[in-house]
Amino acid sequence: MSFDTDITGLLGIRLPIVQSAMSWASSNVALPAAVSAAGGLGTLALGPMRLPEIEAAIAGIRDATDRPFAVNLPLYRKGAEEVMDLLERLRPPILVASQGGTRAYLERFRDLGTICIHTVASVAHAEKAAEAGVDGLVVVGGEAGGHPPADLVSGHVMLRAVKRRLPDVPVISAGGWADGAGLAAALALGAGAAAFGTRFLVCPEAGIPQAYKDRVMEAGVGDTRVVGRGFGVIRALRNDFTARMEMLEREAASEADRAAVFRGVTLKDVVLHDAIDDGKLEAGQSAGLVDRALPAAEVVAEIADGARKTLARLAQFTG
Ligand SMILES: Cc1cc2nc3c(=O)[nH]c(=O)nc-3n(C[C@H](O)[C@H](O)[C@H](O)COP(=O)(O)O)c2cc1C
């Protein structure tokens, strides 16, 4: 089975299924390689990786599959310049940049022949990136795990707003899609592909502790919280950390007090020190739709099959 959209054509992939960049969870060879080999687009999350690890992981993905893959560079990360120098040498086929402007990287990588995709969470930023000449966009909606838009505009509204303004720009829609019906919906709303984060977070290939995956699978759709307004909001599973943040926000605590709690824990604490109750368990609302841990290749196949069935069902509604 294959799909033919502007994104599959641009990226050279068979299926319009993108595994979202997820720090730690997809900062390894296993997850992105499995997704790319299965016909989607795997994304290596460079955020928490050191230079030698990045070089080894890119070589590992290339050993594992000859299909296209992406690397995600959060532009605010420490040492982003050095990472770009390394990427210039390694020439990954696709760069997905996030958390910053296009100026830092666009000309440099476009000239190398790397496909440049920019991550945005507002119509204004989408327009700015398109004007600068990116090849495509990841448009993130309020349902998303990690960093949703600060105003929490939902993905289905945000996607259509962006497509109305930029009908010719290829868009990957991220946030809440989770399954085949989600992919079909994203395509119906104008996306050329859907990106899936939380759905891949529980795969055996994802590089996070089992206890974190268990919490994701146990969660209902109402079990995430958005905290950290003013410091780069995150959506995470509710736990002691989100309760503490919510209390400080309710009490209008000083910025310093809120920042101390928000910055006092990281996703890294969850991954390396099992801080399940008091760490940032980043996950999207779609955690409530994820209750099985299938290997990534099976997730890709299931999403593709579900989308095909949904589209066939919809076709029956019209003469
Ligand atoms: C654990 C976790 C880590 C994330 N890390 C990153 C990251 O390093 N870079 C990035 O651009 N987005 C990151 N995100 C956001 C995802 O790329 C994506 O936008 C989001 O997961 C999509 O929503 P969904 O989880 O509902 O599928 C992260 C999300 C999660 C859940």
CSV table of N, CA and C in Angstrom, one decimal, residues 133-239:
chain,number,residue,atom,x,y,z
A,133,GLY,N,11.4,30.4,2.9
A,133,GLY,CA,11.7,29.5,1.8
A,133,GLY,C,11.9,28.0,2.3
A,134,VAL,N,11.3,27.7,3.5
A,134,VAL,CA,11.4,26.3,3.9
A,134,VAL,C,10.7,25.4,2.9
A,135,ASP,N,11.1,24.1,2.9
A,135,ASP,CA,10.5,23.1,2.0
A,135,ASP,C,9.1,22.7,2.5
A,136,GLY,N,8.9,22.7,3.8
A,136,GLY,CA,7.7,22.2,4.3
A,136,GLY,C,7.6,22.6,5.8
A,137,LEU,N,6.5,22.3,6.4
A,137,LEU,CA,6.3,22.7,7.8
A,137,LEU,C,5.8,21.5,8.6
A,138,VAL,N,6.2,21.4,9.9
A,138,VAL,CA,5.5,20.6,10.9
A,138,VAL,C,4.6,21.6,11.6
A,139,VAL,N,3.3,21.4,11.6
A,139,VAL,CA,2.4,22.4,12.3
A,139,VAL,C,1.8,21.6,13.5
A,140,VAL,N,2.2,22.2,14.7
A,140,VAL,CA,1.9,21.5,16.0
A,140,VAL,C,0.6,22.1,16.6
A,141,GLY,N,-0.3,21.2,17.0
A,141,GLY,CA,-1.6,21.7,17.6
A,141,GLY,C,-1.6,21.5,19.1
A,142,GLY,N,-2.6,22.0,19.8
A,142,GLY,CA,-2.6,22.1,21.2
A,142,GLY,C,-2.7,20.7,21.9
A,143,GLU,N,-3.1,19.7,21.2
A,143,GLU,CA,-3.2,18.3,21.8
A,143,GLU,C,-1.8,17.7,22.0
A,144,ALA,N,-0.8,18.3,21.4
A,144,ALA,CA,0.5,17.6,21.3
A,144,ALA,C,1.2,17.4,22.7
A,145,GLY,N,1.9,16.4,22.8
A,145,GLY,CA,2.9,16.2,23.9
A,145,GLY,C,4.1,17.1,23.6
A,146,GLY,N,4.9,17.3,24.7
A,146,GLY,CA,6.1,18.1,24.5
A,146,GLY,C,5.6,19.6,24.6
A,147,HIS,N,5.9,20.3,23.5
A,147,HIS,CA,5.7,21.8,23.5
A,147,HIS,C,4.5,22.1,22.6
A,148,PRO,N,3.3,22.2,23.1
A,148,PRO,CA,2.1,22.6,22.3
A,148,PRO,C,2.2,24.1,22.1
A,149,PRO,N,1.3,24.7,21.2
A,149,PRO,CA,1.3,26.2,21.2
A,149,PRO,C,0.8,26.7,22.5
A,150,ALA,N,1.4,27.9,22.9
A,150,ALA,CA,1.1,28.5,24.2
A,150,ALA,C,-0.4,28.8,24.3
A,151,ASP,N,-1.1,29.1,23.2
A,151,ASP,CA,-2.6,29.4,23.3
A,151,ASP,C,-3.4,28.1,23.1
A,152,LEU,N,-2.8,27.0,23.0
A,152,LEU,CA,-3.4,25.7,22.9
A,152,LEU,C,-4.5,25.5,21.8
A,153,VAL,N,-4.3,26.3,20.7
A,153,VAL,CA,-5.2,26.1,19.6
A,153,VAL,C,-5.1,24.7,19.1
A,154,SER,N,-6.2,24.0,18.9
A,154,SER,CA,-6.2,22.6,18.5
A,154,SER,C,-5.6,22.4,17.1
A,155,GLY,N,-5.1,21.2,17.0
A,155,GLY,CA,-4.4,20.9,15.7
A,155,GLY,C,-5.3,21.0,14.5
A,156,HIS,N,-6.6,20.6,14.6
A,156,HIS,CA,-7.4,20.6,13.4
A,156,HIS,C,-7.8,22.0,13.0
A,157,VAL,N,-7.9,22.9,14.0
A,157,VAL,CA,-8.1,24.3,13.6
A,157,VAL,C,-6.8,25.0,13.1
A,158,MET,N,-5.8,24.7,13.8
A,158,MET,CA,-4.5,25.3,13.4
A,158,MET,C,-4.1,24.9,12.0
A,159,LEU,N,-4.2,23.6,11.7
A,159,LEU,CA,-3.9,23.1,10.4
A,159,LEU,C,-4.6,23.8,9.3
A,160,ARG,N,-6.0,23.9,9.4
A,160,ARG,CA,-6.8,24.5,8.4
A,160,ARG,C,-6.4,26.0,8.3
A,161,ALA,N,-6.2,26.6,9.4
A,161,ALA,CA,-5.8,28.1,9.3
A,161,ALA,C,-4.5,28.2,8.5
A,162,VAL,N,-3.5,27.4,8.8
A,162,VAL,CA,-2.3,27.4,8.0
A,162,VAL,C,-2.5,27.1,6.6
A,163,LYS,N,-3.3,26.1,6.3
A,163,LYS,CA,-3.5,25.7,4.9
A,163,LYS,C,-4.3,26.8,4.1
A,164,ARG,N,-5.2,27.5,4.8
A,164,ARG,CA,-5.9,28.6,4.1
A,164,ARG,C,-4.9,29.7,3.7
A,165,ARG,N,-3.9,30.0,4.6
A,165,ARG,CA,-3.0,31.1,4.3
A,165,ARG,C,-1.9,30.6,3.3
A,166,LEU,N,-1.5,29.3,3.4
A,166,LEU,CA,-0.4,28.8,2.6
A,166,LEU,C,-0.8,27.5,1.9
A,167,PRO,N,-1.7,27.6,1.0
A,167,PRO,CA,-2.2,26.3,0.4
A,167,PRO,C,-1.2,25.5,-0.4
A,168,ASP,N,-0.1,26.1,-0.8
A,168,ASP,CA,0.9,25.4,-1.6
A,168,ASP,C,2.1,24.8,-0.8
A,169,VAL,N,2.1,25.1,0.5
A,169,VAL,CA,3.2,24.7,1.3
A,169,VAL,C,2.9,23.3,1.9
A,170,PRO,N,3.7,22.3,1.7
A,170,PRO,CA,3.5,21.0,2.2
A,170,PRO,C,3.6,21.0,3.8
A,171,VAL,N,2.5,20.4,4.4
A,171,VAL,CA,2.4,20.4,5.9
A,171,VAL,C,2.3,19.0,6.4
A,172,ILE,N,3.1,18.8,7.5
A,172,ILE,CA,3.0,17.6,8.3
A,172,ILE,C,2.2,18.1,9.6
A,173,SER,N,1.1,17.5,9.9
A,173,SER,CA,0.3,17.9,11.1
A,173,SER,C,0.7,17.1,12.3
A,174,ALA,N,0.9,17.7,13.4
A,174,ALA,CA,1.3,17.0,14.6
A,174,ALA,C,0.4,17.4,15.8
A,175,GLY,N,0.0,16.3,16.6
A,175,GLY,CA,-0.7,16.6,17.8
A,175,GLY,C,-2.0,15.8,17.8
A,176,GLY,N,-2.1,14.7,18.5
A,176,GLY,CA,-3.3,14.0,18.8
A,176,GLY,C,-3.8,13.0,17.8
A,177,TRP,N,-3.0,12.8,16.7
A,177,TRP,CA,-3.6,11.9,15.6
A,177,TRP,C,-3.7,10.5,16.0
A,178,ALA,N,-2.6,9.9,16.5
A,178,ALA,CA,-2.7,8.6,17.2
A,178,ALA,C,-2.9,7.3,16.4
A,179,ASP,N,-3.8,7.4,15.4
A,179,ASP,CA,-4.2,6.1,14.7
A,179,ASP,C,-4.6,6.4,13.2
A,180,GLY,N,-5.1,5.4,12.6
A,180,GLY,CA,-5.4,5.5,11.1
A,180,GLY,C,-6.5,6.5,10.8
A,181,ALA,N,-7.5,6.5,11.7
A,181,ALA,CA,-8.6,7.5,11.5
A,181,ALA,C,-8.0,8.9,11.7
A,182,GLY,N,-7.0,9.1,12.6
A,182,GLY,CA,-6.4,10.4,12.8
A,182,GLY,C,-5.6,10.8,11.5
A,183,LEU,N,-4.9,9.8,10.9
A,183,LEU,CA,-4.2,10.1,9.7
A,183,LEU,C,-5.1,10.6,8.6
A,184,ALA,N,-6.2,9.8,8.4
A,184,ALA,CA,-7.2,10.2,7.4
A,184,ALA,C,-7.8,11.6,7.6
A,185,ALA,N,-8.0,11.9,8.9
A,185,ALA,CA,-8.6,13.2,9.3
A,185,ALA,C,-7.5,14.3,8.9
A,186,ALA,N,-6.3,14.1,9.3
A,186,ALA,CA,-5.2,15.1,9.0
A,186,ALA,C,-5.2,15.3,7.4
A,187,LEU,N,-5.2,14.2,6.7
A,187,LEU,CA,-5.2,14.3,5.2
A,187,LEU,C,-6.4,15.1,4.7
A,188,ALA,N,-7.6,14.8,5.3
A,188,ALA,CA,-8.8,15.5,4.9
A,188,ALA,C,-8.7,17.0,5.2
A,189,LEU,N,-8.0,17.4,6.2
A,189,LEU,CA,-7.9,18.8,6.6
A,189,LEU,C,-6.8,19.5,5.9
A,190,GLY,N,-6.1,18.8,5.0
A,190,GLY,CA,-5.1,19.5,4.2
A,190,GLY,C,-3.7,19.2,4.4
A,191,ALA,N,-3.4,18.3,5.4
A,191,ALA,CA,-2.0,17.9,5.6
A,191,ALA,C,-1.6,16.9,4.5
A,192,GLY,N,-0.3,16.9,4.3
A,192,GLY,CA,0.3,15.9,3.4
A,192,GLY,C,0.8,14.7,4.1
A,193,ALA,N,0.8,14.7,5.5
A,193,ALA,CA,1.2,13.6,6.3
A,193,ALA,C,0.8,14.0,7.8
A,194,ALA,N,0.7,13.0,8.6
A,194,ALA,CA,0.5,13.2,10.0
A,194,ALA,C,1.7,12.8,10.8
A,195,ALA,N,2.0,13.5,11.9
A,195,ALA,CA,3.2,13.0,12.7
A,195,ALA,C,2.6,12.5,14.0
A,196,PHE,N,3.3,11.4,14.5
A,196,PHE,CA,2.8,10.7,15.7
A,196,PHE,C,3.9,10.7,16.7
A,197,GLY,N,3.7,11.3,17.9
A,197,GLY,CA,4.7,11.2,18.9
A,197,GLY,C,4.3,10.2,20.0
A,198,THR,N,3.2,10.5,20.7
A,198,THR,CA,2.8,9.7,21.9
A,198,THR,C,2.6,8.2,21.4
A,199,ARG,N,2.0,8.1,20.2
A,199,ARG,CA,1.7,6.7,19.7
A,199,ARG,C,3.0,5.8,19.7
A,200,PHE,N,4.2,6.5,19.3
A,200,PHE,CA,5.4,5.7,19.2
A,200,PHE,C,6.2,5.7,20.5
A,201,LEU,N,5.7,6.5,21.5
A,201,LEU,CA,6.4,6.6,22.7
A,201,LEU,C,6.5,5.3,23.5
A,202,VAL,N,5.5,4.5,23.3
A,202,VAL,CA,5.4,3.2,24.1
A,202,VAL,C,6.0,2.0,23.3
A,203,CYS,N,6.5,2.2,22.1
A,203,CYS,CA,7.1,1.1,21.4
A,203,CYS,C,8.3,0.6,22.1
A,204,PRO,N,8.5,-0.7,21.9
A,204,PRO,CA,9.7,-1.3,22.5
A,204,PRO,C,11.0,-0.6,22.1
A,205,GLU,N,11.0,0.0,20.9
A,205,GLU,CA,12.2,0.7,20.4
A,205,GLU,C,12.5,2.1,21.1
A,206,ALA,N,11.4,2.6,21.7
A,206,ALA,CA,11.6,4.0,22.3
A,206,ALA,C,12.5,4.0,23.5
A,207,GLY,N,13.4,4.9,23.6
A,207,GLY,CA,14.4,4.9,24.6
A,207,GLY,C,14.1,5.6,25.9
A,208,ILE,N,12.9,5.1,26.5
A,208,ILE,CA,12.5,5.6,27.8
A,208,ILE,C,12.2,4.5,28.7
A,209,PRO,N,12.1,4.7,30.1
A,209,PRO,CA,11.9,3.6,31.0
A,209,PRO,C,10.5,3.0,30.8
A,210,GLN,N,10.4,1.7,31.1
A,210,GLN,CA,9.1,1.0,31.0
A,210,GLN,C,8.0,1.6,31.9
A,211,ALA,N,8.4,2.1,33.0
A,211,ALA,CA,7.4,2.7,33.9
A,211,ALA,C,6.8,4.0,33.3
A,212,TYR,N,7.5,4.7,32.5
A,212,TYR,CA,7.0,5.9,31.8
A,212,TYR,C,6.0,5.4,30.7
A,213,LYS,N,6.4,4.3,30.0
A,213,LYS,CA,5.5,3.8,28.9
A,213,LYS,C,4.2,3.3,29.6
A,214,ASP,N,4.3,2.6,30.8
A,214,ASP,CA,3.2,2.1,31.4
A,214,ASP,C,2.2,3.2,31.8
A,215,ARG,N,2.8,4.4,32.3
A,215,ARG,CA,1.9,5.5,32.7
A,215,ARG,C,1.2,6.0,31.4
A,216,VAL,N,1.9,6.1,30.3
A,216,VAL,CA,1.2,6.5,29.0
A,216,VAL,C,0.1,5.6,28.7
A,217,MET,N,0.3,4.3,28.8
A,217,MET,CA,-0.8,3.4,28.4
A,217,MET,C,-1.9,3.3,29.4
A,218,GLU,N,-1.6,3.7,30.6
A,218,GLU,CA,-2.7,3.7,31.6
A,218,GLU,C,-3.5,5.0,31.6
A,219,ALA,N,-3.0,6.0,31.0
A,219,ALA,CA,-3.6,7.4,31.0
A,219,ALA,C,-4.9,7.4,30.2
A,220,GLY,N,-5.8,8.2,30.6
A,220,GLY,CA,-7.0,8.6,29.9
A,220,GLY,C,-6.8,9.9,29.1
A,221,VAL,N,-7.8,10.2,28.3
A,221,VAL,CA,-7.6,11.4,27.5
A,221,VAL,C,-7.5,12.7,28.3
A,222,GLY,N,-8.0,12.7,29.5
A,222,GLY,CA,-8.0,13.9,30.4
A,222,GLY,C,-6.8,13.9,31.4
A,223,ASP,N,-5.8,13.0,31.2
A,223,ASP,CA,-4.8,12.8,32.2
A,223,ASP,C,-3.5,13.6,31.9
A,224,THR,N,-3.5,14.5,30.9
A,224,THR,CA,-2.4,15.3,30.7
A,224,THR,C,-2.6,16.7,31.3
A,225,ARG,N,-1.6,17.5,31.6
A,225,ARG,CA,-1.7,18.8,32.0
A,225,ARG,C,-0.7,19.7,31.2
A,226,VAL,N,-1.1,21.0,31.0
A,226,VAL,CA,-0.2,21.9,30.4
A,226,VAL,C,0.3,22.9,31.5
A,227,VAL,N,1.6,22.9,31.7
A,227,VAL,CA,2.1,23.7,32.7
A,227,VAL,C,3.4,24.5,32.2
A,228,GLY,N,3.8,25.5,32.9
A,228,GLY,CA,5.0,26.3,32.6
A,228,GLY,C,4.7,27.5,31.7
A,229,ARG,N,3.5,28.1,31.8
A,229,ARG,CA,3.3,29.3,31.0
A,229,ARG,C,4.3,30.3,31.3
A,230,GLY,N,4.9,30.9,30.3
A,230,GLY,CA,6.0,31.9,30.5
A,230,GLY,C,7.4,31.3,30.3
A,231,PHE,N,7.5,30.0,30.5
A,231,PHE,CA,8.8,29.4,30.3
A,231,PHE,C,8.9,28.4,29.2
A,232,GLY,N,7.9,28.4,28.3
A,232,GLY,CA,7.8,27.4,27.2
A,232,GLY,C,7.0,26.3,27.7
A,233,VAL,N,5.7,26.4,27.5
A,233,VAL,CA,4.7,25.4,28.1
A,233,VAL,C,5.0,24.0,27.6
A,234,ILE,N,4.7,23.1,28.5
A,234,ILE,CA,4.8,21.6,28.1
A,234,ILE,C,3.5,21.0,28.5
A,235,ARG,N,3.2,19.9,27.7
A,235,ARG,CA,2.1,19.0,28.0
A,235,ARG,C,2.7,17.7,28.5
A,236,ALA,N,2.3,17.3,29.7
A,236,ALA,CA,2.8,16.1,30.3
A,236,ALA,C,1.7,15.4,31.1
A,237,LEU,N,2.0,14.1,31.4
A,237,LEU,CA,1.0,13.3,32.1
A,237,LEU,C,1.0,13.9,33.6
A,238,ARG,N,-0.2,13.9,34.1
A,238,ARG,CA,-0.4,14.5,35.5
A,238,ARG,C,0.3,13.7,36.5
A,239,ASN,N,1.1,14.3,37.3
A,239,ASN,CA,1.8,13.6,38.4
A,239,ASN,C,2.1,14.7,39.5
